[in-house]
Amino acid sequence: MVSAAWPGVELGWSRRVSVPSRAAVDPPGTVHNWHLLDNGQELEERGLTPEGTLLCVHGNPTWSYLWRSLVQAATETARPWRVVAVDQLDMGYSDRTDRFRRLEDRITDLGDLTDALQLAGPVITVGHDWGGVISLGWATRHRNQLAGVVLTNTAIHQPAHTPIPAPLKLALNPAVHAWGTKSSSAFLRVTHSLAHPPLPKDVEAAYMAPYKRARRREGIGNFVADIPAGPAHPSYPTLEAVAEGVRTLDVPALLLWGPKDPVFSDRYLRDLMDRLPRADVHRFEGAGHLVVEDRDVAGTVLRWLGQRNRNDDGDTAAPVGAPTPATEPLTDFTPLWAELDRRSAETSTAVVDMVHGDTRKLSWTELAGRVRNLAAGLAAAGVKPGDRVNLLVPPGSDLTALIYACLRLGAVIVVADAGLGAKGLSRAIKGAGPEFIVGIERGLTAARLFGWPGDRISVADLPPARRRLLGVSHTLSEITARGAASLRAGAAEPRVPAADDEAAILFTSGSTGPAKGVVYTHRQLSAMRDAVAGTYGLTAGAALVAGFAPFALLGPALGATAVTPDMDVTAPKTLTAKALAEAAAAVEATAVFASPSALRNVLDTAVELEAGNRNALANVNLLLSAGAPIGEALLDELTGLLPHASLHTPYGMTEALPITDIDLEGIRGARLDAGIAPAANGSVAGAGNGVCVGTAVEGAKICVSPLDGTGAATGDLTTEAGITGEILVRAPHVKSHYDRLWATEQISSQNPGWHRTGDVGHLDSNGRLWVEGRLGHIITTPQGVVTPVALEQSIEIADGVGRAAVVGVGPAGAQVLVAVVETVPKASEPAVANAALAAAVRHAVALEGAAASPGLAAVVVVPELPTDIRHNAKIDRARLAEWASKVLAGGRMTSP
């Protein structure tokens, strides 16, 4: 029976235990009554033998209620665990001792309790807030029982030179402390307000229940007063002993973090990771201090324990929490910088920058020398192998030299571009936790404003006052000069990193949620280079225009001259036809890499081209458009500007690029094979077809995991034609793992050797892949599962329609289809489509054979569909679905 006063708690879990005390603060013979949530009796009554015990310790000012979801999950799982969630003395429903209990006392208290309970191993400690410190104190003193540790937002070390978090400093202020923590419920209410989303009223009431009177809150005030704010504090030696003892633990560890915590920021997470270097880590973006309330911590812990069970059974799985690389067996490895070394004596152009009409060139000799000097200089400045270096530098010669210098040094480059937006970029950098930031002045200003971690290195020389304000320790010119001097003096060059050392963290576009850090090793980056070179025939001596930033970085690796056109690389659609042509002319380009939105703007501004510009573009023999699938119509238009180019649109993602490839002729062939006639606007339309993205590139493999009736992937894998499912890929250049996203990585790699893309599609009888949408965008109607892309293509045939998106509105399994469209000409404001347009859209859907769909419930017009920031191409269907649900329910007709 569930307690009415404590929602989510079974009455049978609540128990009391009398425990003799050995704490120094208590007189001899003292016995305390503890309150616990304990599922042990329930498991015994059901005849179940637990795998071990989860010893859960709450912080301040919560109580064992914090762990109710973990108790429930551990009870119901196939291989259950006993959960003992304690109410610390003076807290929750345990005894009020009328003693000031310090950290040492509380660690002793917990040992007294586990002795009284006669807990045998294996025991895994689970802690939150100051309960994390206490649980680790217990762990370091009970190693014979300890099997693992789980920590949520906590801090176990407070550097003497670093101030404690501002909220705690305020709570310790003598003018606030007694009132805020004891005589009033302010500290409680402020803590509860840190939940994201807000706590339900009945849950908040349950948290408040043990602390209704001032005397019941004495422990809250004492807990705050026992925070070791400096070395002189009585509990500081115990805290230091725990912090150092943690370094010697040799058990699996799991760190689960809410980054929005105003108390325990990411710097405390980084400290824990330093002390537990083999720990598995998952940061729940958007979650805060009460991460256990904000996200599915219980489910994550159970998945982690499940992996431990598999390992104990003798399976071949990796150690607890280790990611399964989605790669093929190891391949031969040629470092990314090998071609740069080979061409280091050549005076021909390697890199060209075109910024505001100014053209700057760097020869192969100059680039190789600069990379060598930078690597030596960075090492002299304290950058070590494995250190993370965030590069806030726009594409061009500076960024190219920095990337190759870091790679040669063995540092891990962190590439999070401004295209993520201010909030997205800040989340990414804080999540990666770089030791160094190299940036232009605007980037360093943002670093100071948002409190990004890392020692600061400025690309430009700055006036002394500005330098101090931004906290700059070095400039690029100083680093370069220092490196050159050390090499002239005979200093050894940095050790070349190993093939499977981490090399780079690249961030996804953030089009399907917060941007994720994707970790690549040196071997995987080199395999990416080889896949691009082999697929497109790019050899040393080629010249490419990089209108899509990632490919500018591959130029030196390919032995190709690379030019970045005059554009805002954070906004691809700012690339103009003239800027593209001038960049092509500067290097006599044979290849162009650009995103679909950039190419659309190139076509829209082609009227500005002069004869010389057109001649430069006529020399291009390869166009590669990446970032999102590109339609046949747009490619067809581009043949007028690039008459001799083979036009390709690969399929891939930050986690693996490229995976498939198709050219314009291939798209036309796929359409004909499928029996689909071209529409008036040249799009490929037809029920169930989606966008054909071609066949796998050399070394890559593709399969799908079929969908069940709820739209979920079954987990089975098939290459059978015509079966729609989640797309899985494998290749030597697929990522190593997601950075500090353990749970996400487990889902991504649950099929060993394969990466689950989250995209949905099918293979045809010729092995070509057709993408039908995202797994999160599947619509579940009473008639069955619907994928959106084919319907969208059908709608785009209708007169007066530009782009379209189809979303589901309503509860899962009973959703209706809503079309949200851009019109031609552009609508001035969002509105329900007029009768003529709605009829035309519905007719187009029916005409193009979308017979399996249940039809459209509504058609809505918007001036512009929301897209991702980086590519300006991927439609945010999740955002549209939420918006459509509100406006069609009678809400205000705002822009999505």
GROMACS .gro file of C-alpha atoms in nm, residues 104-436:
model
  333
  104GLU     CA    1   3.332   1.264   1.150
  105ASP     CA    2   3.034   1.182   1.371
  106ARG     CA    3   2.806   1.128   1.075
  107ILE     CA    4   3.046   0.889   0.904
  108THR     CA    5   3.069   0.697   1.232
  109ASP     CA    6   2.689   0.706   1.262
  110LEU     CA    7   2.647   0.544   0.922
  111GLY     CA    8   2.895   0.271   1.015
  112ASP     CA    9   2.704   0.208   1.337
  113LEU     CA   10   2.383   0.163   1.139
  114THR     CA   11   2.530  -0.077   0.882
  115ASP     CA   12   2.683  -0.281   1.165
  116ALA     CA   13   2.346  -0.300   1.337
  117LEU     CA   14   2.181  -0.407   1.011
  118GLN     CA   15   2.462  -0.660   0.959
  119LEU     CA   16   2.498  -0.555   0.599
  120ALA     CA   17   2.717  -0.793   0.407
  121GLY     CA   18   2.872  -0.721   0.072
  122PRO     CA   19   2.835  -0.633  -0.197
  123VAL     CA   20   2.734  -0.282  -0.093
  124ILE     CA   21   2.711   0.008  -0.336
  125THR     CA   22   2.692   0.350  -0.176
  126VAL     CA   23   2.460   0.610  -0.327
  127GLY     CA   24   2.491   0.970  -0.210
  128HIS     CA   25   2.360   1.317  -0.279
  129ASP     CA   26   2.473   1.658  -0.154
  130TRP     CA   27   2.651   1.619   0.185
  131GLY     CA   28   2.521   1.264   0.190
  132GLY     CA   29   2.769   1.204  -0.091
  133VAL     CA   30   3.060   1.301   0.135
  134ILE     CA   31   2.930   1.085   0.420
  135SER     CA   32   2.869   0.787   0.191
  136LEU     CA   33   3.223   0.814   0.056
  137GLY     CA   34   3.356   0.839   0.410
  138TRP     CA   35   3.178   0.510   0.483
  139ALA     CA   36   3.313   0.363   0.159
  140THR     CA   37   3.677   0.438   0.241
  141ARG     CA   38   3.636   0.271   0.581
  142HIS     CA   39   3.444  -0.039   0.465
  143ARG     CA   40   3.640  -0.151   0.160
  144ASN     CA   41   3.582  -0.521   0.227
  145GLN     CA   42   3.208  -0.468   0.176
  146LEU     CA   43   3.227  -0.204  -0.096
  147ALA     CA   44   3.134  -0.300  -0.454
  148GLY     CA   45   3.082   0.045  -0.608
  149VAL     CA   46   2.988   0.407  -0.554
  150VAL     CA   47   2.718   0.624  -0.709
  151LEU     CA   48   2.722   0.998  -0.657
  152THR     CA   49   2.478   1.272  -0.751
  153ASN     CA   50   2.546   1.644  -0.712
  154THR     CA   51   2.794   1.679  -0.428
  155ALA     CA   52   3.134   1.819  -0.339
  156ILE     CA   53   3.409   1.638  -0.150
  157HIS     CA   54   3.683   1.897  -0.173
  158GLN     CA   55   3.689   2.270  -0.114
  159PRO     CA   56   4.022   2.424  -0.227
  160ALA     CA   57   4.158   2.665   0.031
  161HIS     CA   58   4.191   2.945  -0.225
  162THR     CA   59   3.841   2.902  -0.368
  163PRO     CA   60   3.531   3.053  -0.207
  164ILE     CA   61   3.243   2.821  -0.123
  165PRO     CA   62   2.931   2.854  -0.342
  166ALA     CA   63   2.742   3.179  -0.291
  167PRO     CA   64   2.415   3.017  -0.169
  168LEU     CA   65   2.604   2.831   0.105
  169LYS     CA   66   2.801   3.141   0.195
  170LEU     CA   67   2.473   3.325   0.242
  171ALA     CA   68   2.330   3.044   0.454
  172LEU     CA   69   2.639   3.058   0.677
  173ASN     CA   70   2.611   3.432   0.732
  174PRO     CA   71   2.542   3.488   1.105
  175ALA     CA   72   2.268   3.735   1.020
  176VAL     CA   73   2.087   3.475   0.809
  177HIS     CA   74   2.187   3.133   0.940
  178ALA     CA   75   1.957   3.078   1.238
  179TRP     CA   76   1.653   3.236   1.075
  180GLY     CA   77   1.706   3.077   0.733
  181THR     CA   78   1.776   2.722   0.848
  182LYS     CA   79   1.598   2.677   1.183
  183SER     CA   80   1.340   2.933   1.288
  184SER     CA   81   1.190   2.947   0.938
  185SER     CA   82   1.151   2.699   0.653
  186ALA     CA   83   1.336   2.925   0.407
  187PHE     CA   84   1.629   2.688   0.345
  188LEU     CA   85   1.387   2.403   0.278
  189ARG     CA   86   1.175   2.600   0.036
  190VAL     CA   87   1.473   2.739  -0.153
  191THR     CA   88   1.611   2.387  -0.195
  192HIS     CA   89   1.278   2.255  -0.320
  193SER     CA   90   1.258   2.540  -0.570
  194LEU     CA   91   1.570   2.404  -0.740
  195ALA     CA   92   1.373   2.121  -0.901
  196HIS     CA   93   1.332   2.131  -1.282
  197PRO     CA   94   1.038   2.105  -1.340
  198PRO     CA   95   0.888   2.224  -1.009
  199LEU     CA   96   0.797   1.957  -0.756
  200PRO     CA   97   0.430   1.852  -0.746
  201LYS     CA   98   0.255   1.995  -0.442
  202ASP     CA   99   0.209   1.658  -0.272
  203VAL     CA  100   0.577   1.569  -0.322
  204GLU     CA  101   0.689   1.903  -0.182
  205ALA     CA  102   0.459   1.849   0.116
  206ALA     CA  103   0.619   1.508   0.178
  207TYR     CA  104   0.964   1.666   0.178
  208MET     CA  105   0.845   1.929   0.428
  209ALA     CA  106   0.664   1.685   0.657
  210PRO     CA  107   0.952   1.592   0.895
  211TYR     CA  108   1.054   1.957   0.939
  212LYS     CA  109   0.736   2.137   1.039
  213ARG     CA  110   0.862   2.271   1.373
  214ALA     CA  111   1.176   2.470   1.449
  215ARG     CA  112   1.310   2.200   1.682
  216ARG     CA  113   1.274   1.947   1.401
  217ARG     CA  114   1.492   2.172   1.185
  218GLU     CA  115   1.789   2.188   1.425
  219GLY     CA  116   1.980   1.934   1.216
  220ILE     CA  117   1.935   2.146   0.903
  221GLY     CA  118   2.106   2.439   1.068
  222ASN     CA  119   2.382   2.223   1.211
  223PHE     CA  120   2.447   2.060   0.877
  224VAL     CA  121   2.499   2.403   0.720
  225ALA     CA  122   2.722   2.515   1.007
  226ASP     CA  123   2.938   2.207   0.959
  227ILE     CA  124   3.031   2.303   0.602
  228PRO     CA  125   3.414   2.324   0.600
  229ALA     CA  126   3.450   2.673   0.454
  230GLY     CA  127   3.826   2.676   0.515
  231PRO     CA  128   4.121   2.487   0.666
  232ALA     CA  129   4.047   2.621   1.015
  233HIS     CA  130   3.706   2.454   1.027
  234PRO     CA  131   3.685   2.152   1.266
  235SER     CA  132   3.551   1.925   0.988
  236TYR     CA  133   3.811   2.027   0.729
  237PRO     CA  134   4.062   1.748   0.818
  238THR     CA  135   3.793   1.482   0.787
  239LEU     CA  136   3.679   1.622   0.452
  240GLU     CA  137   4.039   1.621   0.327
  241ALA     CA  138   4.086   1.263   0.445
  242VAL     CA  139   3.774   1.152   0.259
  243ALA     CA  140   3.876   1.342  -0.055
  244GLU     CA  141   4.221   1.181  -0.060
  245GLY     CA  142   4.088   0.838   0.037
  246VAL     CA  143   3.857   0.841  -0.265
  247ARG     CA  144   4.163   0.838  -0.491
  248THR     CA  145   4.249   0.492  -0.361
  249LEU     CA  146   3.909   0.332  -0.426
  250ASP     CA  147   3.931   0.058  -0.687
  251VAL     CA  148   3.561  -0.011  -0.741
  252PRO     CA  149   3.331   0.097  -1.027
  253ALA     CA  150   3.185   0.445  -0.989
  254LEU     CA  151   2.895   0.629  -1.148
  255LEU     CA  152   2.864   1.009  -1.135
  256LEU     CA  153   2.520   1.152  -1.220
  257TRP     CA  154   2.499   1.530  -1.241
  258GLY     CA  155   2.251   1.815  -1.279
  259PRO     CA  156   2.450   2.100  -1.443
  260LYS     CA  157   2.197   2.370  -1.345
  261ASP     CA  158   2.290   2.330  -0.980
  262PRO     CA  159   2.372   2.676  -0.833
  263VAL     CA  160   2.551   2.512  -0.539
  264PHE     CA  161   2.755   2.222  -0.676
  265SER     CA  162   2.868   2.339  -1.017
  266ASP     CA  163   3.058   2.140  -1.278
  267ARG     CA  164   3.388   2.227  -1.113
  268TYR     CA  165   3.296   1.986  -0.834
  269LEU     CA  166   3.214   1.722  -1.093
  270ARG     CA  167   3.554   1.773  -1.255
  271ASP     CA  168   3.717   1.733  -0.914
  272LEU     CA  169   3.536   1.404  -0.861
  273MET     CA  170   3.638   1.285  -1.206
  274ASP     CA  171   3.999   1.366  -1.122
  275ARG     CA  172   3.976   1.156  -0.806
  276LEU     CA  173   3.780   0.877  -0.976
  277PRO     CA  174   3.934   0.878  -1.325
  278ARG     CA  175   3.763   0.554  -1.434
  279ALA     CA  176   3.417   0.666  -1.327
  280ASP     CA  177   3.125   0.657  -1.565
  281VAL     CA  178   2.968   1.002  -1.597
  282HIS     CA  179   2.632   1.127  -1.715
  283ARG     CA  180   2.535   1.493  -1.713
  284PHE     CA  181   2.158   1.545  -1.737
  285GLU     CA  182   2.134   1.874  -1.926
  286GLY     CA  183   1.858   2.092  -1.785
  287ALA     CA  184   1.861   1.917  -1.447
  288GLY     CA  185   1.969   2.089  -1.128
  289HIS     CA  186   2.057   2.021  -0.766
  290LEU     CA  187   1.766   1.781  -0.713
  291VAL     CA  188   1.875   1.571  -1.010
  292VAL     CA  189   1.708   1.264  -0.858
  293GLU     CA  190   1.373   1.446  -0.890
  294ASP     CA  191   1.452   1.604  -1.226
  295ARG     CA  192   1.558   1.300  -1.430
  296ASP     CA  193   1.544   0.922  -1.437
  297VAL     CA  194   1.835   0.863  -1.203
  298ALA     CA  195   1.682   0.538  -1.079
  299GLY     CA  196   1.661   0.393  -1.429
  300THR     CA  197   2.017   0.498  -1.504
  301VAL     CA  198   2.149   0.338  -1.186
  302LEU     CA  199   1.961   0.014  -1.263
  303ARG     CA  200   2.103   0.003  -1.617
  304TRP     CA  201   2.450   0.049  -1.472
  305LEU     CA  202   2.389  -0.227  -1.218
  306GLY     CA  203   2.253  -0.449  -1.494
  307GLN     CA  204   2.579  -0.415  -1.681
  308ARG     CA  205   2.759  -0.511  -1.362
  309ASN     CA  206   2.540  -0.824  -1.340
  310ARG     CA  207   2.632  -0.924  -1.696
  311ASN     CA  208   3.001  -0.887  -1.618
  312ASP     CA  209   2.968  -1.098  -1.303
  313ASP     CA  210   2.799  -1.372  -1.507
  314GLY     CA  211   3.111  -1.404  -1.717
  315ASP     CA  212   2.982  -1.232  -2.029
  316THR     CA  213   3.232  -1.062  -2.254
  317ALA     CA  214   3.098  -0.717  -2.177
  318ALA     CA  215   3.339  -0.440  -2.083
  319PRO     CA  216   3.379  -0.327  -1.719
  320VAL     CA  217   3.082  -0.154  -1.560
  321GLY     CA  218   2.988   0.151  -1.762
  322ALA     CA  219   3.258   0.121  -2.030
  323PRO     CA  220   3.127   0.235  -2.371
  324THR     CA  221   3.110  -0.019  -2.650
  325PRO     CA  222   3.293   0.136  -2.946
  326ALA     CA  223   3.072   0.137  -3.255
  327THR     CA  224   3.366   0.056  -3.480
  328GLU     CA  225   3.494  -0.216  -3.705
  329PRO     CA  226   3.808  -0.413  -3.603
  330LEU     CA  227   4.123  -0.200  -3.581
  331THR     CA  228   4.255  -0.075  -3.912
  332ASP     CA  229   4.594   0.045  -4.024
  333PHE     CA  230   4.658   0.391  -3.885
  334THR     CA  231   4.820   0.684  -4.059
  335PRO     CA  232   4.818   1.000  -3.843
  336LEU     CA  233   4.600   1.287  -3.951
  337TRP     CA  234   4.905   1.509  -3.992
  338ALA     CA  235   5.104   1.265  -4.212
  339GLU     CA  236   5.036   1.458  -4.533
  340LEU     CA  237   5.131   1.786  -4.363
  341ASP     CA  238   5.466   1.634  -4.270
  342ARG     CA  239   5.516   1.497  -4.619
  343ARG     CA  240   5.457   1.836  -4.781
  344SER     CA  241   5.640   2.042  -4.519
  345ALA     CA  242   5.912   2.147  -4.765
  346GLU     CA  243   5.669   2.272  -5.032
  347THR     CA  244   5.614   2.644  -5.087
  348SER     CA  245   5.277   2.603  -5.261
  349THR     CA  246   4.965   2.727  -5.085
  350ALA     CA  247   4.812   2.516  -4.810
  351VAL     CA  248   4.550   2.742  -4.649
  352VAL     CA  249   4.377   3.060  -4.765
  353ASP     CA  250   4.165   3.294  -4.551
  354MET     CA  251   3.920   3.533  -4.713
  355VAL     CA  252   3.780   3.777  -4.459
  356HIS     CA  253   3.617   4.109  -4.547
  357GLY     CA  254   3.797   4.126  -4.879
  358ASP     CA  255   4.138   4.047  -4.729
  359THR     CA  256   4.310   3.735  -4.865
  360ARG     CA  257   4.582   3.570  -4.656
  361LYS     CA  258   4.780   3.264  -4.763
  362LEU     CA  259   4.996   3.014  -4.579
  363SER     CA  260   5.228   2.775  -4.763
  364TRP     CA  261   5.279   2.411  -4.667
  365THR     CA  262   5.618   2.499  -4.527
  366GLU     CA  263   5.476   2.787  -4.324
  367LEU     CA  264   5.184   2.580  -4.197
  368ALA     CA  265   5.406   2.287  -4.095
  369GLY     CA  266   5.648   2.522  -3.916
  370ARG     CA  267   5.370   2.701  -3.738
  371VAL     CA  268   5.214   2.374  -3.623
  372ARG     CA  269   5.551   2.255  -3.492
  373ASN     CA  270   5.614   2.581  -3.303
  374LEU     CA  271   5.264   2.594  -3.161
  375ALA     CA  272   5.281   2.235  -3.035
  376ALA     CA  273   5.610   2.305  -2.858
  377GLY     CA  274   5.482   2.637  -2.722
  378LEU     CA  275   5.159   2.491  -2.591
  379ALA     CA  276   5.353   2.218  -2.417
  380ALA     CA  277   5.582   2.478  -2.259
  381ALA     CA  278   5.272   2.670  -2.144
  382GLY     CA  279   5.147   2.366  -1.956
  383VAL     CA  280   4.923   2.186  -2.207
  384LYS     CA  281   4.968   1.813  -2.145
  385PRO     CA  282   4.861   1.506  -2.342
  386GLY     CA  283   4.496   1.442  -2.265
  387ASP     CA  284   4.424   1.804  -2.166
  388ARG     CA  285   4.116   1.948  -2.330
  389VAL     CA  286   4.166   2.263  -2.536
  390ASN     CA  287   3.855   2.452  -2.642
  391LEU     CA  288   3.908   2.641  -2.967
  392LEU     CA  289   3.691   2.953  -3.000
  393VAL     CA  290   3.850   3.045  -3.331
  394PRO     CA  291   3.674   3.085  -3.667
  395PRO     CA  292   3.778   2.858  -3.957
  396GLY     CA  293   4.098   2.971  -4.125
  397SER     CA  294   4.473   2.941  -4.090
  398ASP     CA  295   4.478   3.012  -3.714
  399LEU     CA  296   4.226   2.739  -3.639
  400THR     CA  297   4.391   2.494  -3.877
  401ALA     CA  298   4.734   2.543  -3.719
  402LEU     CA  299   4.591   2.517  -3.367
  403ILE     CA  300   4.404   2.195  -3.443
  404TYR     CA  301   4.705   2.019  -3.587
  405ALA     CA  302   4.931   2.150  -3.310
  406CYS     CA  303   4.697   2.015  -3.043
  407LEU     CA  304   4.666   1.681  -3.220
  408ARG     CA  305   5.045   1.649  -3.250
  409LEU     CA  306   5.077   1.734  -2.883
  410GLY     CA  307   4.818   1.478  -2.778
  411ALA     CA  308   4.578   1.740  -2.642
  412VAL     CA  309   4.207   1.687  -2.705
  413ILE     CA  310   4.049   1.959  -2.917
  414VAL     CA  311   3.701   2.073  -2.815
  415VAL     CA  312   3.514   2.215  -3.112
  416ALA     CA  313   3.183   2.377  -3.016
  417ASP     CA  314   3.095   2.646  -3.267
  418ALA     CA  315   2.899   2.965  -3.217
  419GLY     CA  316   2.629   2.819  -3.441
  420LEU     CA  317   2.494   2.649  -3.129
  421GLY     CA  318   2.382   2.987  -2.997
  422ALA     CA  319   2.497   3.147  -2.673
  423LYS     CA  320   2.316   2.907  -2.440
  424GLY     CA  321   2.400   2.598  -2.642
  425LEU     CA  322   2.764   2.696  -2.670
  426SER     CA  323   2.786   2.765  -2.297
  427ARG     CA  324   2.630   2.427  -2.213
  428ALA     CA  325   2.872   2.252  -2.446
  429ILE     CA  326   3.188   2.414  -2.310
  430LYS     CA  327   3.091   2.373  -1.946
  431GLY     CA  328   3.005   2.012  -2.015
  432ALA     CA  329   3.339   1.940  -2.180
  433GLY     CA  330   3.531   2.115  -1.900
  434PRO     CA  331   3.842   2.221  -2.095
  435GLU     CA  332   4.169   2.293  -1.918
  436PHE     CA  333   4.248   2.564  -2.175
   0.00000   0.00000   0.00000
